[in-house]
Short mmCIF file of C-alpha atoms and ligand atoms in Angstrom, two decimals:
data_model
loop_
_atom_site.label_atom_id
_atom_site.label_comp_id
_atom_site.label_asym_id
_atom_site.label_seq_id
_atom_site.Cartn_x
_atom_site.Cartn_y
_atom_site.Cartn_z
CA UNK A 1376 112.03 73.36 50.05
CA UNK A 1377 113.87 74.62 53.11
CA UNK A 1378 111.65 74.79 56.18
CA UNK A 1379 112.82 76.96 59.03
CA UNK A 1380 110.87 75.85 62.10
CA UNK A 1381 111.04 77.14 65.66
CA UNK A 1382 110.15 74.44 68.20
CA UNK A 1383 108.80 75.00 71.68
CA UNK A 1384 109.03 71.71 73.57
CA UNK A 1385 107.66 73.46 76.70
CA UNK A 1386 106.59 71.67 79.88
CA UNK A 1387 105.11 68.38 81.02
CA UNK A 1388 104.73 65.95 78.15
CA UNK A 1389 105.69 68.72 75.67
CA UNK A 1390 109.30 67.64 75.03
CA UNK A 1391 108.29 63.99 74.40
CA UNK A 1392 105.51 64.73 71.95
CA UNK A 1393 107.52 67.34 70.04
CA UNK A 1394 110.36 64.83 69.68
CA UNK A 1395 107.99 62.37 68.00
CA UNK A 1396 106.57 65.04 65.71
CA UNK A 1397 110.11 65.89 64.60
CA UNK A 1398 110.73 62.20 63.94
CA UNK A 1399 107.76 62.13 61.58
CA UNK A 1400 108.65 65.46 59.96
CA UNK A 1401 112.21 64.24 59.34
CA UNK A 1402 110.84 61.21 57.55
CA UNK A 1403 108.61 63.44 55.43
CA UNK A 1404 111.63 65.61 54.59
CA UNK A 1405 113.66 62.60 53.40
CA UNK A 1406 110.79 61.14 51.41
CA UNK A 1407 109.77 64.39 49.67
CA UNK A 1408 113.20 65.99 49.37
CA UNK A 1409 112.96 68.91 51.83
CA UNK A 1410 115.39 70.18 54.41
CA UNK A 1411 114.20 71.23 57.83
CA UNK A 1412 116.08 73.47 60.24
CA UNK A 1413 114.79 73.39 63.81
CA UNK A 1414 115.60 76.02 66.40
CA UNK A 1415 114.33 75.33 69.92
CA UNK A 1416 113.19 78.11 72.24
CA UNK A 1417 112.08 77.98 75.86
CA UNK A 1418 108.60 79.04 76.92
CA UNK A 1419 106.38 78.57 79.95
CA UNK A 1420 107.77 76.86 83.03
CA UNK A 1421 110.89 75.73 81.16
CA UNK A 1422 111.73 79.39 80.51
CA UNK A 1423 110.83 80.46 84.06
CA UNK A 1424 113.29 77.90 85.45
CA UNK A 1425 116.13 79.28 83.33
CA UNK A 1426 115.34 82.97 82.82
CA UNK A 1427 112.80 83.78 85.56
CA UNK A 1428 110.21 84.80 82.95
CA UNK A 1429 107.89 82.63 80.81
CA UNK A 1430 109.06 84.16 77.51
CA UNK A 1431 112.12 86.23 76.65
CA UNK A 1432 112.40 88.85 73.90
CA UNK A 1433 115.12 86.77 72.33
CA UNK A 1434 112.75 83.78 72.13
CA UNK A 1435 110.10 85.98 70.49
CA UNK A 1436 112.67 87.21 67.96
CA UNK A 1437 113.69 83.63 67.13
CA UNK A 1438 110.06 82.64 66.61
CA UNK A 1439 109.43 85.70 64.42
CA UNK A 1440 112.39 84.83 62.21
CA UNK A 1441 111.05 81.32 61.53
CA UNK A 1442 108.56 80.23 58.85
CA UNK A 1443 106.40 78.52 61.46
CA UNK A 1444 106.38 77.47 65.10
CA UNK A 1445 105.69 73.96 66.40
CA UNK A 1446 104.78 73.76 70.06
CA UNK A 1447 104.27 70.93 72.57
CA UNK A 1448 102.54 72.22 75.66
CA UNK A 1449 103.20 74.53 78.56
CA UNK A 1450 102.20 74.79 82.19
CA UNK A 1451 102.25 72.59 85.26
CA UNK A 1452 100.00 71.46 88.07
CA UNK A 1453 98.37 74.70 89.21
CA UNK A 1454 97.97 73.56 92.81
CA UNK A 1455 101.44 72.14 93.40
CA UNK A 1456 103.89 73.71 90.95
CA UNK A 1457 106.00 76.64 92.27
CA UNK A 1458 105.36 78.43 88.95
CA UNK A 1459 101.87 79.25 90.24
CA UNK A 1460 103.22 81.07 93.28
CA UNK A 1461 104.58 83.75 90.91
CA UNK A 1462 102.71 86.90 89.93
CA UNK A 1463 100.10 86.11 87.22
CA UNK A 1464 102.11 87.84 84.47
CA UNK A 1465 105.12 85.62 85.25
CA UNK A 1466 103.31 82.27 85.12
CA UNK A 1467 103.72 79.77 82.25
CA UNK A 1468 100.45 80.65 80.47
CA UNK A 1469 101.43 84.32 80.29
CA UNK A 1470 104.25 83.28 77.96
CA UNK A 1471 101.83 81.68 75.52
CA UNK A 1472 99.46 84.66 75.60
CA UNK A 1473 102.39 87.03 75.03
CA UNK A 1474 103.66 84.99 72.10
CA UNK A 1475 100.22 84.90 70.46
CA UNK A 1476 100.02 88.67 70.77
CA UNK A 1477 103.61 89.30 69.61
CA UNK A 1478 103.08 87.15 66.51
CA UNK A 1479 99.57 88.55 65.92
CA UNK A 1480 98.07 85.04 65.86
CA UNK A 1481 94.45 86.11 65.89
CA UNK A 1482 92.89 83.05 64.22
CA UNK A 1483 92.85 79.79 66.13
CA UNK A 1484 91.67 76.71 64.23
CA UNK A 1485 90.69 73.74 66.37
CA UNK A 1486 89.30 70.77 64.48
CA UNK A 1487 87.15 68.31 66.44
CA UNK A 1488 86.69 65.10 64.51
CA UNK A 1489 85.18 61.77 65.46
CA UNK A 1490 87.56 59.10 64.14
CA UNK A 1491 85.71 55.96 63.02
CA UNK A 1492 88.38 53.78 64.59
CA UNK A 1493 87.94 55.55 67.94
CA UNK A 1494 84.17 56.00 67.91
CA UNK A 1495 83.95 53.68 70.92
CA UNK A 1496 85.74 56.31 73.03
CA UNK A 1497 83.11 58.95 72.28
CA UNK A 1498 81.22 59.60 75.54
CA UNK A 1499 77.95 60.36 73.74
CA UNK A 1500 75.11 57.87 73.28
CA UNK A 1501 75.50 55.83 70.13
CA UNK A 1502 72.30 57.24 68.64
CA UNK A 1503 74.06 60.63 68.67
CA UNK A 1504 77.62 59.62 67.80
CA UNK A 1505 76.59 57.33 64.96
CA UNK A 1506 75.90 60.43 62.83
CA UNK A 1507 79.63 61.24 63.11
CA UNK A 1508 80.96 64.78 63.27
CA UNK A 1509 83.73 66.89 61.86
CA UNK A 1510 83.78 70.51 62.93
CA UNK A 1511 86.27 73.33 62.96
CA UNK A 1512 86.20 75.69 65.89
CA UNK A 1513 87.52 79.09 64.84
CA UNK A 1514 88.45 80.96 67.98
CA UNK A 1515 89.50 84.62 68.01
CA UNK A 1516 92.79 84.49 69.88
CA UNK A 1517 94.25 87.93 70.55
CA UNK A 1518 91.33 90.01 71.79
CA UNK A 1519 88.46 89.94 74.22
CA UNK A 1520 88.59 89.15 77.89
CA UNK A 1521 92.03 87.52 77.86
CA UNK A 1522 93.71 90.68 76.60
CA UNK A 1523 91.58 93.43 78.13
CA UNK A 1524 92.67 95.58 81.06
CA UNK A 1525 92.49 93.81 84.37
CA UNK A 1526 93.18 94.70 87.95
CA UNK A 1527 92.45 93.73 91.50
CA UNK A 1528 91.76 96.53 93.95
CA UNK A 1529 90.49 96.94 97.46
CA UNK A 1530 87.62 99.33 98.07
CA UNK A 1531 86.51 100.01 101.65
CA UNK A 1532 88.15 96.77 102.77
CA UNK A 1533 86.43 94.74 100.04
CA UNK A 1534 88.61 93.09 97.40
CA UNK A 1535 87.38 93.60 93.89
CA UNK A 1536 88.68 92.19 90.58
CA UNK A 1537 87.99 93.69 87.15
CA UNK A 1538 88.49 92.13 83.73
CA UNK A 1539 87.39 93.92 80.58
CA UNK A 1540 86.01 92.46 77.37
CA UNK A 1541 86.72 94.65 74.35
CA UNK A 1542 86.43 94.01 70.62
CA UNK A 1543 86.66 96.49 67.80
CA UNK A 1544 85.04 95.79 64.44
CA UNK A 1545 88.36 95.20 62.68
CA UNK A 1546 89.28 92.42 65.10
CA UNK A 1547 85.91 90.80 64.51
CA UNK A 1548 86.01 91.25 60.73
CA UNK A 1549 89.39 89.62 60.18
CA UNK A 1550 88.51 86.45 62.14
CA UNK A 1551 85.08 86.32 60.48
CA UNK A 1552 86.71 86.46 57.03
CA UNK A 1553 89.05 83.59 57.98
CA UNK A 1554 86.04 81.64 59.26
CA UNK A 1555 84.07 82.07 56.05
CA UNK A 1556 87.16 81.28 53.93
CA UNK A 1557 87.62 78.02 55.80
CA UNK A 1558 83.90 77.21 55.51
CA UNK A 1559 84.18 77.60 51.72
CA UNK A 1560 86.70 74.73 51.74
CA UNK A 1561 84.42 72.61 53.95
CA UNK A 1562 80.66 72.12 54.17
CA UNK A 1563 79.92 75.85 53.72
CA UNK A 1564 78.18 76.42 57.02
CA UNK A 1565 79.16 78.92 59.72
CA UNK A 1566 77.65 78.95 63.19
CA UNK A 1567 78.63 82.22 64.82
CA UNK A 1568 78.49 81.92 68.59
CA UNK A 1569 77.95 84.87 70.92
CA UNK A 1570 75.97 86.13 73.90
CA UNK A 1571 74.15 88.87 72.03
CA UNK A 1572 71.20 88.75 74.43
CA UNK A 1573 73.45 90.27 77.11
CA UNK A 1574 76.78 91.60 75.86
CA UNK A 1575 77.47 94.67 73.70
CA UNK A 1576 80.65 93.04 72.39
CA UNK A 1577 78.48 90.16 71.16
CA UNK A 1578 75.99 92.48 69.50
CA UNK A 1579 78.84 94.10 67.58
CA UNK A 1580 80.21 90.63 66.80
CA UNK A 1581 76.89 89.59 65.31
CA UNK A 1582 76.52 92.77 63.25
CA UNK A 1583 80.02 92.49 61.76
CA UNK A 1584 79.64 88.76 61.03
CA UNK A 1585 76.40 89.57 59.17
CA UNK A 1586 78.27 92.16 57.09
CA UNK A 1587 81.06 89.74 56.21
CA UNK A 1588 78.51 87.04 55.33
CA UNK A 1589 77.27 89.20 52.43
CA UNK A 1590 80.52 88.43 50.58
CA UNK A 1591 79.92 84.67 50.94
CA UNK A 1592 76.49 83.98 49.47
CA UNK A 1593 77.24 80.25 49.23
CA UNK A 1594 77.83 79.92 52.96
CA UNK A 1595 74.88 79.30 55.28
CA UNK A 1596 75.22 81.45 58.39
CA UNK A 1597 73.43 80.91 61.66
CA UNK A 1598 73.84 82.65 65.01
CA UNK A 1599 73.75 80.71 68.24
CA UNK A 1600 73.99 81.82 71.85
CA UNK A 1601 76.97 80.35 73.64
CA UNK A 1602 75.00 78.58 76.37
CA UNK A 1603 72.82 76.92 73.75
CA UNK A 1604 75.93 75.98 71.77
CA UNK A 1605 77.36 74.23 74.82
CA UNK A 1606 74.20 72.11 74.90
CA UNK A 1607 74.05 71.50 71.16
CA UNK A 1608 77.62 70.17 71.15
CA UNK A 1609 76.52 67.20 73.22
CA UNK A 1610 73.01 66.93 71.81
CA UNK A 1611 73.69 67.07 68.08
CA UNK A 1612 77.35 67.71 67.19
CA UNK A 1613 76.77 66.63 63.58
CA UNK A 1614 74.97 69.94 62.90
CA UNK A 1615 78.23 71.92 63.06
CA UNK A 1616 80.73 72.70 60.33
CA UNK A 1617 82.59 75.91 61.28
CA UNK A 1618 81.95 77.40 64.72
CA UNK A 1619 83.11 81.02 64.73
CA UNK A 1620 83.50 82.64 68.11
CA UNK A 1621 85.37 85.02 70.38
CA UNK A 1622 88.30 84.20 72.61
CA UNK A 1623 86.83 82.96 75.88
CA UNK A 1624 83.81 81.21 74.37
CA UNK A 1625 86.19 79.48 71.95
CA UNK A 1626 88.49 78.43 74.78
CA UNK A 1627 85.63 76.74 76.60
CA UNK A 1628 83.72 75.31 73.62
CA UNK A 1629 86.87 73.88 72.04
CA UNK A 1630 87.64 71.91 75.19
CA UNK A 1631 84.07 70.64 75.23
CA UNK A 1632 84.17 69.69 71.55
CA UNK A 1633 87.47 67.88 71.91
CA UNK A 1634 86.21 65.93 74.92
CA UNK A 1635 83.15 64.91 72.96
CA UNK A 1636 85.39 63.24 70.37
CA UNK A 1637 86.65 61.01 73.19
CA UNK A 1638 90.17 61.39 71.94
CA UNK A 1639 91.62 64.73 72.94
CA UNK A 1640 95.08 63.21 72.40
CA UNK A 1641 94.28 63.22 68.67
CA UNK A 1642 93.34 66.86 68.14
CA UNK A 1643 95.63 69.40 66.53
CA UNK A 1644 95.40 73.17 66.29
CA UNK A 1645 96.76 76.06 64.29
CA UNK A 1646 97.04 79.72 65.26
CA UNK A 1647 97.48 81.97 62.24
CA UNK A 1648 98.16 85.60 61.48
CA UNK A 1649 97.28 87.28 58.19
CA UNK A 1650 100.29 85.81 56.38
CA UNK A 1651 101.25 82.15 56.04
CA UNK A 1652 102.95 82.22 59.42
CA UNK A 1653 101.43 80.09 62.16
CA UNK A 1654 101.94 78.42 65.50
CA UNK A 1655 100.86 74.78 65.66
CA UNK A 1656 100.15 72.90 68.86
CA UNK A 1657 98.06 70.02 70.15
CA UNK A 1658 94.70 71.00 71.64
CA UNK A 1659 95.47 69.19 74.87
CA UNK A 1660 97.52 70.44 77.80
CA UNK A 1661 100.84 69.50 79.36
CA UNK A 1662 99.56 66.52 81.43
CA UNK A 1663 102.25 66.88 84.14
CA UNK A 1664 101.02 63.69 85.84
CA UNK A 1665 102.26 61.51 82.98
CA UNK A 1666 105.29 63.57 81.91
CA UNK A 1667 108.53 61.70 81.28
CA UNK A 1668 106.89 58.26 81.38
CA UNK A 1669 106.85 57.70 77.63
CA UNK A 1670 103.10 57.05 77.67
CA UNK A 1671 101.75 60.32 76.22
CA UNK A 1672 99.94 60.29 72.90
CA UNK A 1673 102.03 62.20 70.32
CA UNK A 1674 99.38 62.05 67.57
CA UNK A 1675 97.86 65.50 68.19
CA UNK A 1676 101.31 67.05 67.86
CA UNK A 1677 102.06 64.99 64.76
CA UNK A 1678 98.76 66.17 63.26
CA UNK A 1679 99.67 69.75 64.23
CA UNK A 1680 102.86 69.29 62.21
CA UNK A 1681 100.65 68.17 59.33
CA UNK A 1682 98.54 71.34 59.65
CA UNK A 1683 101.80 73.31 59.61
CA UNK A 1684 102.86 71.75 56.31
CA UNK A 1685 99.43 72.46 54.85
CA UNK A 1686 98.78 76.01 56.06
CA UNK A 1687 102.25 77.57 56.36
CA UNK A 1688 104.08 75.75 53.54
CA UNK A 1689 101.29 74.71 51.14
CA UNK A 1690 102.74 71.18 51.19
CA UNK A 1691 99.42 69.36 50.85
CA UNK A 1692 100.85 66.04 49.63
CA UNK A 1693 103.23 65.91 52.57
CA UNK A 1694 100.44 66.79 55.00
CA UNK A 1695 98.22 64.10 53.46
CA UNK A 1696 101.04 61.59 53.98
CA UNK A 1697 101.05 62.36 57.70
CA UNK A 1698 97.25 62.23 58.01
CA UNK A 1699 97.22 58.87 56.19
CA UNK A 1700 99.99 57.50 58.41
CA UNK A 1701 97.82 58.34 61.43
CA UNK A 1702 94.79 56.55 59.92
CA UNK A 1703 96.98 53.60 59.01
CA UNK A 1704 98.46 53.27 62.48
CA UNK A 1705 94.95 53.26 63.96
CA UNK A 1706 93.73 50.74 61.39
CA UNK A 1707 96.74 48.56 62.22
CA UNK A 1708 95.48 48.51 65.80
CA UNK A 1709 98.16 50.53 67.60
CA UNK A 1710 97.02 52.75 70.46
CA UNK A 1711 98.57 54.80 73.23
CA UNK A 1712 97.04 54.32 76.69
CA UNK A 1713 94.57 57.21 76.43
CA UNK A 1714 92.83 55.71 73.37
CA UNK A 1715 93.43 52.03 74.16
CA UNK A 1716 90.60 49.57 73.58
CA UNK A 1717 90.27 45.82 73.68
CA UNK A 1718 92.01 43.85 70.97
CA UNK A 1719 94.47 46.67 70.16
CA UNK A 1720 98.20 46.84 70.83
CA UNK A 1721 99.22 49.39 73.44
CA UNK A 1722 102.41 51.33 72.69
CA UNK A 1723 104.30 54.21 74.30
CA UNK A 1724 104.96 57.70 72.96
CA UNK A 1725 108.29 56.96 71.29
CA UNK A 1726 107.12 53.70 69.72
CA UNK A 1727 104.04 55.47 68.36
CA UNK A 1728 106.38 58.00 66.73
CA UNK A 1729 108.38 55.16 65.13
CA UNK A 1730 105.22 53.48 63.85
CA UNK A 1731 104.00 56.72 62.30
CA UNK A 1732 107.36 57.50 60.72
CA UNK A 1733 107.49 53.98 59.24
CA UNK A 1734 104.15 54.65 57.53
CA UNK A 1735 105.25 57.84 55.76
C1 IPM B 387 94.26 77.10 75.37
C2 IPM B 387 94.71 77.25 76.78
C3 IPM B 387 95.23 78.66 76.95
C4 IPM B 387 94.10 79.60 76.61
C5 IPM B 387 95.80 78.96 78.32
C6 IPM B 387 96.94 78.02 78.66
C7 IPM B 387 96.21 80.40 78.47
O1 IPM B 387 93.67 76.97 77.64
O2 IPM B 387 95.09 77.21 74.46
O3 IPM B 387 93.07 76.86 75.16
O4 IPM B 387 93.17 79.75 77.37
O5 IPM B 387 94.14 80.19 75.54
MG1 MG B 388 91.92 76.24 76.70
#
């Protein structure tokens, strides 16, 4: 198979971790007889530095022409980087939001898994973590508060800022269908998260999710208020299978869920449209403080490449080979600094990439 992949190395540790993911993908290609063509584009701060904007139309066109996009991370230190002196629509994050919209990537899949080998890093009490957990956060990614109209005005000398949260039923239905489809391949449970005791958008969300649920009689559906969900994630994470939620709640809850695993450097994500096309990126950020030091953990990006093979190319065997290489490297006792524990061997970003590639 010929895989045409657009890469976005991005900012901070992005270029290092993408390089290691390519190393692993190249090994997969050799082993399973595929050819991969990579085309790099600039986004975020890297694009601002060259073009003055976080995403160019040409970059969008390149991404659109690919089969899938593999991304590192974007953004810098918000208090010190000159990128954050620019107007909000010219900052690094605006590039990512614009790309999600341009590619219609409305479904964001963020797995949060407790790895047995890393259970010691889980910040929860052992009586909670010993139950293990493996959940998939399904976050709506192109609607809601992050894409509604916004403005800042001054009224009678008082500054006032307005953001709007809008969802129509079609936007809710398509993400709900994806959520139930994914649940069918997992433990067949959906927890739909909203704030239906306050927000109209949440009441519509709940109504549409209930309608979609009728087509999935095998799936158990429950509704949970977002504030309660934030508590339940630390109290009893094992109860969750698929968490289905809107954009901002998903942004916040997915960070919480990944922190609860204790190993955010291990968590991948996929953002999909209604075809096989997707953008794959680690769940963590650009970690500017450790950029360029060859100490970042590339595993989340490597696992994002695995999700890409599985969801965009239907190459399940190849994806399994990557997932197994990750397990094997952990079992063999290799760790980057962020997941280091006593008795293990600490390695840098590039060495971790070599060790993973060797195990394909
Ligand atoms: C994420 C990030 C982005 C988001 C930012 C960088 C715009 O936090 O992918 O979760 O909020 O969607
Ligand atoms: Mg976020």
